[in-house]
XYZ file of N, CA and C in Angstrom:
804
model
N 113.039 7.263 -104.916
C 112.569 5.997 -104.354
C 113.570 4.898 -104.697
N 113.988 4.150 -103.717
C 114.970 3.094 -103.887
C 114.360 1.918 -104.596
N 115.238 1.033 -105.049
C 114.762 -0.173 -105.760
C 113.925 -1.041 -104.850
N 114.301 -1.119 -103.580
C 113.542 -1.939 -102.630
C 112.134 -1.405 -102.426
N 112.002 -0.056 -102.366
C 110.665 0.547 -102.187
C 109.782 0.309 -103.397
N 110.382 0.350 -104.595
C 109.613 0.098 -105.815
C 109.098 -1.306 -105.876
N 109.944 -2.248 -105.454
C 109.513 -3.646 -105.444
C 108.384 -3.862 -104.447
N 108.395 -3.134 -103.332
C 107.367 -3.267 -102.300
C 106.040 -2.667 -102.743
N 106.096 -1.517 -103.462
C 104.865 -0.818 -103.861
C 104.162 -1.495 -105.038
N 104.965 -2.205 -105.857
C 104.367 -2.801 -107.063
C 103.253 -3.789 -106.742
N 103.409 -4.719 -105.787
C 102.281 -5.635 -105.465
C 101.077 -4.919 -104.886
N 101.326 -3.843 -104.104
C 100.217 -3.085 -103.525
C 99.396 -2.413 -104.611
N 100.083 -1.828 -105.598
C 99.392 -1.150 -106.712
C 98.587 -2.142 -107.542
N 99.176 -3.282 -107.847
C 98.481 -4.307 -108.621
C 97.258 -4.833 -107.864
N 97.383 -4.963 -106.527
C 96.252 -5.431 -105.731
C 95.095 -4.450 -105.755
N 95.402 -3.149 -105.636
C 94.342 -2.129 -105.692
C 93.682 -2.098 -107.055
N 94.495 -2.253 -108.098
C 93.955 -2.246 -109.454
C 92.993 -3.416 -109.679
N 93.409 -4.596 -109.229
C 92.543 -5.770 -109.367
C 91.271 -5.634 -108.537
N 91.405 -5.040 -107.354
C 90.229 -4.846 -106.498
C 89.234 -3.886 -107.141
N 89.756 -2.798 -107.704
C 88.878 -1.821 -108.373
C 88.202 -2.437 -109.606
N 88.991 -3.243 -110.328
C 88.441 -3.895 -111.504
C 87.326 -4.867 -111.122
N 87.501 -5.585 -110.002
C 86.485 -6.519 -109.510
C 85.190 -5.797 -109.162
N 85.298 -4.672 -108.447
C 84.098 -3.913 -108.076
C 83.405 -3.327 -109.296
N 84.206 -2.906 -110.278
C 83.625 -2.357 -111.508
C 82.829 -3.429 -112.256
N 83.406 -4.629 -112.370
C 82.698 -5.726 -113.033
C 81.444 -6.131 -112.259
N 81.520 -6.149 -110.939
C 80.353 -6.486 -110.116
C 79.241 -5.479 -110.312
N 79.584 -4.182 -110.377
C 78.595 -3.124 -110.588
C 77.909 -3.280 -111.947
N 78.740 -3.556 -112.986
C 78.167 -3.728 -114.325
C 77.244 -4.940 -114.389
N 77.611 -6.014 -113.682
C 76.794 -7.227 -113.655
C 75.442 -6.968 -112.992
N 75.481 -6.249 -111.855
C 74.234 -5.939 -111.155
C 73.351 -5.015 -111.982
N 73.986 -4.048 -112.660
C 73.230 -3.122 -113.498
C 72.573 -3.853 -114.652
N 73.314 -4.751 -115.286
C 72.769 -5.524 -116.395
C 71.650 -6.441 -115.912
N 71.818 -7.034 -114.730
C 70.802 -7.916 -114.168
C 69.512 -7.187 -113.864
N 69.624 -5.955 -113.341
C 68.419 -5.168 -113.033
C 67.679 -4.765 -114.287
N 68.393 -4.582 -115.381
C 67.749 -4.210 -116.647
C 67.051 -5.409 -117.295
N 67.646 -6.573 -117.147
C 67.088 -7.750 -117.803
C 66.021 -8.450 -116.980
N 65.965 -8.214 -115.676
C 65.048 -8.953 -114.802
C 63.580 -8.816 -115.172
N 63.052 -7.581 -115.431
C 61.634 -7.474 -115.772
C 61.264 -8.260 -117.016
N 62.135 -8.226 -118.049
C 61.830 -8.939 -119.281
C 61.823 -10.443 -119.048
N 62.746 -10.917 -118.184
C 62.825 -12.351 -117.919
C 61.593 -12.858 -117.188
N 60.866 -11.958 -116.482
C 59.689 -12.366 -115.719
C 58.462 -12.527 -116.601
N 58.471 -11.992 -117.806
C 57.329 -12.073 -118.697
C 57.215 -13.477 -119.283
N 55.976 -13.938 -119.529
C 55.808 -15.239 -120.194
C 56.426 -15.228 -121.586
N 56.786 -16.387 -122.067
C 57.378 -16.487 -123.393
C 56.402 -15.980 -124.444
N 56.879 -15.127 -125.314
C 56.030 -14.556 -126.358
C 55.402 -13.231 -125.978
N 55.626 -12.763 -124.749
C 55.068 -11.489 -124.282
C 56.181 -10.442 -124.195
N 55.830 -9.213 -124.536
C 56.831 -8.147 -124.463
C 56.140 -6.791 -124.344
N 56.762 -5.856 -123.644
C 56.224 -4.490 -123.536
C 56.729 -3.621 -124.686
N 55.943 -2.623 -125.015
C 56.352 -1.669 -126.044
C 55.583 -0.371 -125.823
N 55.836 0.585 -126.698
C 55.110 1.849 -126.625
C 54.566 2.160 -128.006
N 53.259 2.353 -128.094
C 52.599 2.616 -129.365
C 51.757 3.872 -129.260
N 52.081 4.838 -130.099
C 51.355 6.110 -130.127
C 51.309 6.762 -128.750
N 52.423 6.660 -128.034
C 52.515 7.280 -126.718
C 51.838 6.503 -125.604
N 51.298 5.315 -125.921
C 50.625 4.486 -124.913
C 51.467 3.250 -124.607
N 51.571 2.920 -123.339
C 52.340 1.741 -122.930
C 51.535 0.485 -123.238
N 52.126 -0.358 -124.052
C 51.436 -1.532 -124.585
C 52.130 -2.811 -124.122
N 51.329 -3.830 -123.872
C 51.876 -5.143 -123.502
C 51.235 -6.164 -124.411
N 52.062 -6.833 -125.230
C 51.550 -7.782 -126.217
C 51.878 -9.218 -125.833
N 50.821 -10.040 -125.831
C 50.961 -11.485 -125.613
C 50.155 -12.214 -126.671
N 50.159 -11.701 -127.894
C 49.393 -12.320 -128.972
C 50.038 -13.633 -129.400
N 49.185 -14.658 -129.549
C 49.650 -15.951 -130.047
C 50.832 -16.490 -129.227
N 50.708 -16.386 -127.897
C 51.780 -16.825 -126.993
C 51.459 -18.149 -126.313
N 50.412 -18.845 -126.771
C 49.998 -20.146 -126.229
C 49.672 -20.070 -124.726
N 49.076 -18.967 -124.314
C 48.709 -18.789 -122.909
C 47.447 -19.579 -122.586
N 47.387 -20.122 -121.380
C 46.187 -20.813 -120.906
C 45.569 -20.090 -119.710
N 46.118 -18.934 -119.355
C 45.563 -18.095 -118.300
C 46.062 -16.669 -118.484
N 45.428 -15.743 -117.816
C 45.851 -14.341 -117.883
C 47.179 -14.197 -117.130
N 48.219 -13.647 -117.761
C 49.507 -13.501 -117.085
C 49.405 -12.627 -115.839
N 50.258 -12.905 -114.863
C 50.230 -12.154 -113.609
C 51.202 -10.974 -113.597
N 52.294 -11.083 -114.342
C 53.358 -10.077 -114.265
C 53.232 -9.012 -115.342
N 52.023 -8.522 -115.546
C 51.805 -7.446 -116.515
C 52.109 -6.114 -115.826
N 52.928 -5.252 -116.440
C 53.220 -3.955 -115.818
C 51.950 -3.193 -115.480
N 51.859 -2.661 -114.267
C 50.602 -2.037 -113.833
C 50.349 -0.668 -114.441
N 51.287 -0.170 -115.263
C 51.040 1.092 -115.958
C 50.654 0.858 -117.423
N 50.286 -0.390 -117.744
C 49.911 -0.746 -119.119
C 48.615 -0.045 -119.531
N 48.613 0.511 -120.750
C 47.419 1.163 -121.294
C 46.669 0.279 -122.293
N 47.441 -0.541 -123.033
C 46.831 -1.429 -124.030
C 47.369 -2.846 -123.822
N 46.445 -3.809 -123.691
C 46.840 -5.195 -123.424
C 46.258 -6.109 -124.495
N 47.152 -6.853 -125.166
C 46.735 -7.774 -126.214
C 46.982 -9.207 -125.759
N 45.898 -9.952 -125.546
C 45.968 -11.371 -125.163
C 45.252 -12.225 -126.200
N 45.178 -11.743 -127.422
C 44.442 -12.422 -128.475
C 45.198 -13.638 -129.023
N 44.448 -14.557 -129.636
C 44.977 -15.771 -130.257
C 45.762 -16.632 -129.260
N 45.120 -16.925 -128.119
C 45.676 -17.825 -127.120
C 44.646 -18.909 -126.808
N 44.853 -19.653 -125.715
C 43.918 -20.714 -125.331
C 43.365 -20.488 -123.923
N 43.108 -19.239 -123.578
C 42.581 -18.908 -122.254
C 41.127 -19.397 -122.163
N 40.793 -20.285 -121.200
C 39.448 -20.874 -121.150
C 38.421 -20.088 -120.339
N 38.861 -19.315 -119.339
C 37.907 -18.545 -118.541
C 38.619 -17.364 -117.884
N 37.811 -16.411 -117.427
C 38.337 -15.211 -116.769
C 37.887 -15.230 -115.313
N 38.824 -15.395 -114.373
C 38.464 -15.450 -112.951
C 38.207 -14.059 -112.388
N 37.668 -14.009 -111.199
C 37.441 -12.748 -110.497
C 38.770 -12.019 -110.280
N 38.751 -10.695 -110.458
C 39.927 -9.845 -110.250
C 41.074 -10.189 -111.192
N 40.778 -10.676 -112.390
C 41.830 -11.049 -113.337
C 42.669 -9.853 -113.769
N 42.103 -8.632 -113.711
C 42.819 -7.447 -114.184
C 42.839 -6.334 -113.129
N 42.744 -6.711 -111.872
C 42.595 -5.714 -110.808
C 43.826 -4.832 -110.629
N 45.031 -5.294 -111.073
C 46.259 -4.520 -110.896
C 46.596 -3.670 -112.111
N 45.590 -3.411 -112.962
C 45.813 -2.624 -114.181
C 44.860 -1.425 -114.212
N 45.056 -0.481 -113.302
C 44.103 0.636 -113.167
C 44.126 1.619 -114.332
N 45.168 1.581 -115.174
C 45.290 2.544 -116.277
C 44.964 1.913 -117.629
N 44.398 0.709 -117.618
C 44.125 0.006 -118.867
C 43.005 0.691 -119.650
N 43.286 0.950 -120.928
C 42.317 1.588 -121.820
C 41.711 0.603 -122.810
N 42.539 -0.305 -123.325
C 42.083 -1.271 -124.318
C 42.494 -2.683 -123.891
N 41.560 -3.630 -124.052
C 41.813 -5.026 -123.684
C 41.304 -5.924 -124.805
N 42.226 -6.654 -125.425
C 41.878 -7.547 -126.535
C 42.010 -8.995 -126.087
N 40.872 -9.676 -125.958
C 40.816 -11.097 -125.572
C 40.209 -11.948 -126.680
N 40.236 -11.451 -127.889
C 39.614 -12.160 -129.007
C 40.392 -13.417 -129.378
N 39.693 -14.354 -130.040
C 40.295 -15.596 -130.532
C 40.976 -16.398 -129.419
N 40.216 -16.618 -128.340
C 40.641 -17.502 -127.262
C 39.629 -18.636 -127.137
N 39.620 -19.291 -125.983
C 38.656 -20.373 -125.731
C 37.779 -20.037 -124.535
N 37.545 -18.749 -124.316
C 36.817 -18.293 -123.135
C 35.358 -18.758 -123.203
N 34.977 -19.565 -122.212
C 33.603 -20.072 -122.133
C 32.902 -19.594 -120.870
N 33.667 -19.030 -119.937
C 33.070 -18.599 -118.667
C 33.758 -17.320 -118.182
N 32.958 -16.388 -117.709
C 33.470 -15.136 -117.138
C 32.858 -14.971 -115.761
N 33.689 -14.999 -114.736
C 33.187 -14.862 -113.377
C 32.810 -13.405 -113.092
N 31.817 -13.233 -112.234
C 31.440 -11.891 -111.804
C 32.625 -11.242 -111.089
N 32.981 -10.030 -111.500
C 34.128 -9.340 -110.907
C 35.406 -9.524 -111.696
N 35.345 -10.209 -112.853
C 36.547 -10.421 -113.669
C 37.136 -9.094 -114.146
N 36.274 -8.114 -114.411
C 36.738 -6.814 -114.909
C 36.726 -5.747 -113.812
N 36.673 -6.196 -112.584
C 36.643 -5.264 -111.459
C 37.908 -4.411 -111.443
N 37.715 -3.105 -111.274
C 38.843 -2.183 -111.257
C 39.096 -1.508 -112.588
N 38.377 -1.937 -113.651
C 38.592 -1.373 -114.985
C 37.504 -0.383 -115.403
N 36.519 -0.218 -114.554
C 35.342 0.569 -114.942
C 35.672 2.026 -115.260
N 36.643 2.600 -114.585
C 36.912 4.037 -114.720
C 37.556 4.404 -116.053
N 38.498 3.562 -116.554
C 39.284 3.962 -117.713
C 39.061 3.123 -118.972
N 38.724 1.855 -118.822
C 38.627 0.976 -119.988
C 37.552 1.471 -120.962
N 37.938 1.603 -122.249
C 36.934 2.045 -123.222
C 36.783 1.065 -124.387
N 37.579 -0.015 -124.401
C 37.439 -0.992 -125.476
C 37.731 -2.395 -124.936
N 36.767 -3.321 -125.128
C 36.909 -4.705 -124.673
C 36.477 -5.630 -125.797
N 37.418 -6.440 -126.294
C 37.143 -7.341 -127.419
C 37.084 -8.782 -126.924
N 35.890 -9.385 -126.957
C 35.677 -10.781 -126.568
C 35.173 -11.608 -127.750
N 35.428 -11.132 -128.945
C 34.936 -11.829 -130.130
C 35.697 -13.133 -130.366
N 35.039 -14.040 -131.075
C 35.639 -15.322 -131.460
C 36.128 -16.123 -130.263
N 35.247 -16.305 -129.294
C 35.508 -17.165 -128.147
C 34.444 -18.259 -128.097
N 34.194 -18.814 -126.916
C 33.214 -19.904 -126.783
C 32.115 -19.545 -125.797
N 31.744 -18.297 -125.776
C 30.721 -17.821 -124.850
C 29.338 -18.270 -125.309
N 28.636 -18.924 -124.405
C 27.268 -19.387 -124.676
C 26.269 -18.559 -123.879
N 26.590 -18.321 -122.610
C 25.715 -17.553 -121.728
C 26.562 -16.880 -120.651
N 26.352 -15.578 -120.456
C 27.110 -14.811 -119.467
C 26.146 -13.904 -118.714
N 26.305 -13.827 -117.396
C 25.468 -12.941 -116.596
C 25.835 -11.484 -116.847
N 24.845 -10.631 -116.874
C 25.112 -9.202 -117.047
C 25.933 -8.640 -115.898
N 25.911 -9.308 -114.735
C 26.667 -8.840 -113.582
C 28.170 -8.897 -113.820
N 28.619 -9.722 -114.765
C 30.040 -9.811 -115.082
C 30.550 -8.509 -115.687
N 29.646 -7.688 -116.248
C 30.025 -6.421 -116.870
C 29.517 -5.232 -116.061
N 29.242 -5.461 -114.785
C 28.665 -4.424 -113.937
C 29.550 -3.177 -113.889
N 28.938 -2.019 -114.133
C 29.595 -0.701 -114.089
C 30.642 -0.489 -115.179
N 30.756 -1.418 -116.119
C 31.744 -1.285 -117.187
C 31.204 -0.346 -118.269
N 32.014 0.667 -118.614
C 31.591 1.655 -119.599
C 32.214 1.418 -120.971
N 33.037 0.401 -121.093
C 33.735 0.128 -122.349
C 32.780 -0.334 -123.437
N 33.180 -0.092 -124.678
C 32.452 -0.646 -125.810
C 32.910 -2.082 -126.003
N 31.945 -3.004 -126.033
C 32.255 -4.437 -125.980
C 31.931 -5.118 -127.304
N 32.863 -5.952 -127.763
C 32.645 -6.754 -128.964
C 32.355 -8.188 -128.544
N 31.135 -8.650 -128.784
C 30.700 -9.991 -128.382
C 30.401 -10.886 -129.582
N 30.858 -10.509 -130.743
C 30.518 -11.232 -131.967
C 31.254 -12.568 -132.074
N 30.718 -13.441 -132.941
C 31.341 -14.733 -133.259
C 31.546 -15.615 -132.029
N 30.501 -15.719 -131.226
C 30.457 -16.661 -130.108
C 29.220 -17.552 -130.276
N 29.243 -18.773 -129.759
C 28.088 -19.682 -129.916
C 26.978 -19.380 -128.914
N 26.335 -18.232 -129.047
C 25.380 -17.734 -128.050
C 24.108 -18.562 -127.984
N 23.601 -18.724 -126.768
C 22.252 -19.235 -126.533
C 21.338 -18.021 -126.421
N 20.412 -17.899 -127.338
C 19.523 -16.733 -127.350
C 18.365 -16.961 -126.387
N 18.401 -16.251 -125.278
C 17.371 -16.357 -124.252
C 17.308 -15.048 -123.481
N 16.562 -15.052 -122.382
C 16.395 -13.836 -121.584
C 17.726 -13.341 -121.016
N 18.609 -14.264 -120.651
C 19.898 -13.879 -120.063
C 20.742 -13.079 -121.050
N 20.780 -13.519 -122.302
C 21.522 -12.785 -123.327
C 20.868 -11.438 -123.602
N 19.545 -11.416 -123.594
C 18.831 -10.155 -123.813
C 19.181 -9.140 -122.731
N 19.241 -9.586 -121.480
C 19.615 -8.689 -120.382
C 21.053 -8.208 -120.520
N 21.948 -9.096 -120.978
C 23.348 -8.725 -121.166
C 23.499 -7.664 -122.248
N 22.833 -7.864 -123.378
C 22.938 -6.911 -124.494
C 22.429 -5.534 -124.083
N 21.400 -5.514 -123.250
C 20.853 -4.231 -122.801
C 21.741 -3.556 -121.758
N 22.612 -4.351 -121.090
C 23.447 -3.810 -120.013
C 24.769 -3.244 -120.510
N 25.235 -3.647 -121.708
C 26.531 -3.199 -122.207
C 26.349 -2.321 -123.447
N 27.427 -1.590 -123.772
C 27.438 -0.800 -125.003
C 28.247 -1.577 -126.032
N 27.590 -1.991 -127.109
C 28.251 -2.808 -128.116
C 29.183 -1.969 -128.982
N 30.313 -2.566 -129.365
C 31.255 -1.896 -130.263
C 30.600 -1.700 -131.621
N 31.009 -0.649 -132.308
C 30.431 -0.328 -133.613
C 30.614 -1.483 -134.591
N 29.553 -1.778 -135.342
C 29.565 -2.808 -136.389
C 29.789 -4.225 -135.848
N 29.562 -4.447 -134.555
C 29.752 -5.787 -133.996
C 28.433 -6.504 -133.708
N 27.342 -5.759 -133.686
C 26.057 -6.348 -133.289
C 25.593 -7.427 -134.258
N 25.900 -7.275 -135.550
C 25.479 -8.266 -136.541
C 26.155 -9.608 -136.361
N 27.280 -9.630 -135.631
C 28.007 -10.871 -135.408
C 27.520 -11.655 -134.197
N 26.525 -11.123 -133.484
C 25.946 -11.836 -132.339
C 24.778 -12.659 -132.873
N 25.047 -13.930 -133.147
C 24.102 -14.797 -133.836
C 23.668 -15.934 -132.907
N 22.418 -16.346 -133.017
C 21.874 -17.434 -132.186
C 22.417 -18.776 -132.659
N 23.348 -19.344 -131.902
C 23.821 -20.693 -132.201
C 22.810 -21.721 -131.702
N 22.117 -21.362 -130.628
C 20.998 -22.150 -130.109
C 19.992 -21.173 -129.524
N 18.778 -21.646 -129.278
C 17.741 -20.744 -128.795
C 16.643 -21.521 -128.090
N 15.928 -20.812 -127.211
C 14.769 -21.423 -126.562
C 13.643 -21.656 -127.574
N 13.741 -20.980 -128.727
C 12.783 -21.187 -129.814
C 13.565 -21.546 -131.076
N 13.324 -22.718 -131.610
C 14.116 -23.297 -132.686
C 14.193 -22.403 -133.924
N 13.146 -21.654 -134.219
C 13.132 -20.855 -135.443
C 14.122 -19.690 -135.421
N 14.706 -19.400 -134.254
C 15.645 -18.285 -134.152
C 17.095 -18.684 -134.426
N 17.373 -19.970 -134.488
C 18.747 -20.448 -134.682
C 19.279 -19.961 -136.031
N 20.500 -19.396 -135.997
C 21.137 -18.896 -137.211
C 20.829 -17.446 -137.527
N 19.968 -16.824 -136.731
C 19.599 -15.427 -136.971
C 20.372 -14.492 -136.042
N 20.574 -13.260 -136.505
C 21.212 -12.240 -135.667
C 20.304 -11.932 -134.483
N 20.905 -11.840 -133.300
C 20.102 -11.704 -132.087
C 19.302 -10.403 -132.067
N 19.902 -9.311 -132.510
C 19.186 -8.032 -132.498
C 17.986 -8.062 -133.448
N 18.100 -8.839 -134.501
C 16.962 -9.003 -135.409
C 15.847 -9.799 -134.729
N 16.238 -10.798 -133.948
C 15.258 -11.649 -133.266
C 14.500 -10.871 -132.199
N 15.220 -10.113 -131.360
C 14.548 -9.426 -130.254
C 13.750 -8.213 -130.721
N 13.862 -7.881 -131.998
C 12.997 -6.826 -132.530
C 11.545 -7.295 -132.551
N 11.350 -8.620 -132.639
C 9.998 -9.190 -132.680
C 9.667 -10.044 -131.459
N 10.693 -10.465 -130.705
C 10.470 -11.384 -129.581
C 11.102 -10.844 -128.315
N 10.322 -10.794 -127.262
C 10.843 -10.408 -125.943
C 11.031 -11.687 -125.132
N 12.285 -12.173 -125.083
C 12.558 -13.435 -124.401
C 12.200 -13.368 -122.918
N 12.473 -12.223 -122.304
C 12.217 -12.096 -120.869
C 10.716 -12.059 -120.581
N 9.928 -11.468 -121.475
C 8.479 -11.422 -121.297
C 7.889 -12.813 -121.471
N 8.406 -13.570 -122.446
C 7.955 -14.948 -122.654
C 8.279 -15.785 -121.427
N 9.477 -15.582 -120.879
C 9.879 -16.324 -119.676
C 8.969 -15.984 -118.503
N 8.623 -14.681 -118.385
C 7.747 -14.245 -117.291
C 6.359 -14.862 -117.437
N 5.851 -14.894 -118.667
C 4.531 -15.493 -118.899
C 4.552 -16.981 -118.552
N 5.608 -17.679 -118.957
C 5.723 -19.106 -118.663
C 5.756 -19.346 -117.158
N 6.510 -18.482 -116.448
C 6.600 -18.598 -114.991
C 5.249 -18.339 -114.345
N 4.533 -17.312 -114.835
C 3.211 -16.989 -114.284
C 2.231 -18.140 -114.494
N 2.270 -18.747 -115.680
C 1.362 -19.868 -115.970
C 1.668 -21.047 -115.054
N 2.962 -21.330 -114.878
C 3.356 -22.435 -113.996
C 2.889 -22.180 -112.565
N 2.977 -20.913 -112.133
C 2.543 -20.566 -110.777
C 1.028 -20.734 -110.638
N 0.289 -20.318 -111.656
C -1.167 -20.452 -111.621
C -1.583 -21.919 -111.596
N -0.905 -22.746 -112.403
C -1.217 -24.175 -112.421
C -0.958 -24.792 -111.048
N 0.153 -24.395 -110.434
C 0.491 -24.915 -109.102
C -0.550 -24.492 -108.064
N -0.932 -23.199 -108.093
C -1.945 -22.706 -107.152
C -3.284 -23.418 -107.361
N -3.649 -23.623 -108.638
C -4.915 -24.306 -108.919
C -4.880 -25.739 -108.396
N -3.738 -26.402 -108.533
C -3.601 -27.759 -108.035
C -3.798 -27.840 -106.530
N -3.162 -26.905 -105.793
C -3.339 -26.876 -104.336
C -4.789 -26.578 -103.944
N -5.402 -25.629 -104.681
C -6.797 -25.271 -104.406
C -7.717 -26.469 -104.630
N -7.476 -27.220 -105.706
C -8.299 -28.398 -106.001
C -8.138 -29.460 -104.920
N -6.908 -29.612 -104.415
C -6.679 -30.583 -103.345
C -7.438 -30.212 -102.071
N -7.443 -28.906 -101.735
C -8.154 -28.449 -100.534
C -9.653 -28.676 -100.675
N -10.207 -28.305 -101.843
C -11.644 -28.494 -102.077
C -12.018 -29.974 -102.016
N -11.163 -30.813 -102.623
C -11.441 -32.262 -102.612
C -11.454 -32.799 -101.185
N -10.513 -32.319 -100.373
C -10.466 -32.781 -98.984
C -11.721 -32.351 -98.213
N -12.162 -31.091 -98.420
C -13.354 -30.592 -97.730
C -14.596 -31.388 -98.119
N -14.725 -31.657 -99.442
C -15.874 -32.440 -99.912
C -15.860 -33.838 -99.295
N -14.680 -34.447 -99.285
C -14.548 -35.778 -98.692
C -14.902 -35.749 -97.209
N -14.445 -34.724 -96.499
C -14.693 -34.614 -95.058
C -16.181 -34.476 -94.774
N -16.874 -33.607 -95.537
C -18.316 -33.390 -95.325
C -19.091 -34.667 -95.636
N -18.774 -35.318 -96.743
C -19.485 -36.540 -97.121
C -19.261 -37.648 -96.099
N -18.046 -37.734 -95.606
C -17.742 -38.766 -94.622
C -18.535 -38.547 -93.343
N -18.660 -37.276 -92.906
C -19.443 -36.963 -91.704
C -20.928 -37.247 -91.914
N -21.401 -36.902 -93.119
C -22.809 -37.166 -93.420
C -23.098 -38.673 -93.400
N -22.188 -39.455 -93.939
C -22.369 -40.905 -93.971
C -22.361 -41.477 -92.556
N -21.430 -40.948 -91.742
C -21.383 -41.422 -90.354
C -22.661 -41.059 -89.601
N -23.190 -39.844 -89.848
C -24.416 -39.403 -89.174
C -25.614 -40.260 -89.608
N -25.683 -40.590 -90.926
C -26.790 -41.395 -91.422
C -26.786 -42.794 -90.787
N -25.594 -43.368 -90.715
C -25.478 -44.691 -90.110
C -25.866 -44.664 -88.624
N -25.474 -43.572 -87.976
C -25.793 -43.468 -86.561
C -27.292 -43.312 -86.339
N -27.970 -42.539 -87.227
C -29.417 -42.361 -87.113
C -30.157 -43.679 -87.363
N -29.671 -44.436 -88.331
C -30.293 -45.737 -88.590
C -30.137 -46.657 -87.392
N -28.993 -46.538 -86.760
C -28.774 -47.350 -85.568
C -29.728 -46.953 -84.450
N -29.994 -45.623 -84.320
C -30.871 -45.136 -83.268
C -32.315 -45.610 -83.464
N -32.696 -45.722 -84.743
C -34.063 -46.141 -85.021
C -34.335 -47.558 -84.525
N -33.266 -48.303 -84.463
C -33.445 -49.697 -84.004
C -33.455 -49.830 -82.487
N -33.225 -48.720 -81.745
C -33.195 -48.762 -80.284
C -34.589 -48.540 -79.699
N -34.823 -48.927 -78.413
C -36.097 -48.605 -77.728
C -36.335 -47.099 -77.719
N -37.588 -46.678 -77.575
C -37.985 -45.278 -77.769
C -37.277 -44.305 -76.844
N -37.179 -44.598 -75.531
C -36.557 -43.648 -74.606
C -35.085 -43.460 -74.906
N -34.424 -44.583 -75.063
C -32.979 -44.479 -75.343
C -32.754 -43.826 -76.690
N -33.705 -44.077 -77.637
C -33.546 -43.512 -78.977
C -33.676 -42.007 -78.948
N -34.654 -41.461 -78.199
C -34.825 -40.000 -78.150
C -33.595 -39.332 -77.551
N -33.037 -39.958 -76.544
C -31.846 -39.395 -75.906
C -30.668 -39.393 -76.869
N -30.500 -40.510 -77.591
C -29.381 -40.599 -78.544
C -29.579 -39.674 -79.724
N -30.860 -39.505 -80.196
C -31.141 -38.625 -81.330
C -30.790 -37.184 -81.014
N -31.187 -36.713 -79.810
C -30.875 -35.332 -79.449
C -29.366 -35.114 -79.379
N -28.668 -36.127 -78.896
C -27.208 -36.018 -78.831
C -26.591 -36.005 -80.229
N -27.129 -36.854 -81.121
C -26.602 -36.936 -82.488
C -26.860 -35.666 -83.264
N -28.084 -35.102 -83.116
C -28.447 -33.873 -83.847
C -27.555 -32.726 -83.413
N -27.333 -32.606 -82.100
C -26.468 -31.519 -81.622
C -25.046 -31.672 -82.128
N -24.594 -32.937 -82.245
C -23.248 -33.196 -82.748
C -23.129 -32.811 -84.214
N -24.125 -33.175 -85.030
C -24.112 -32.872 -86.454
C -24.140 -31.365 -86.685
N -25.012 -30.669 -85.893
C -25.122 -29.205 -86.034
C -23.822 -28.541 -85.626
């Protein structure tokens, strides 16, 4: 190869080398970006891991005010404890069909919408709602849920609604003693464990009796009004008939007999 050919090939070789190097760097950049993208989508303080062969997603003490949306859908254990989540909306966990354990303890949850746990009935076996702000929750919010539920350390209102809820769910072991009446329809129950209270008091039966009494009082009131109206109507007719008869007595005999027969037939 002549000197002129070498000078000509050298820029071509350098150009190919730079081009290959550019594509190599671009490939590495895209590969690194694809690896880092899922982690970057997680809220601050949240991270995935694997514990005892189960895919876990931890968001403990992450200052969350709502349930995160970008939770991997193959998660088996989800920790959302020690946050400031105020309520659970409908379908909050619908994209987590493989979830086995859900920890929502130590939040500010005061309301749970019906359907919040929809989609978890088949696999979920542990649900921790302890140390929140639950006062009253409909049993329908836990419809078809087979998980063992921890409801302890909440400011519960002890009434028929709570009684129905306790009967509808399976309580986690050793958690029932922590379900205490912060308020109650009966003042003497405040501060007592709810299961201890319902051993002697059926809140729903008391509510039913109160409703029945109110219904009877209402029916009696309507009945009394009808009777009063009938009595008034009869007395008013009798008074009108008496006045009319007195008037007839003051008329001449022929006209009086005619009016009397008409009045008697009217009264009868």
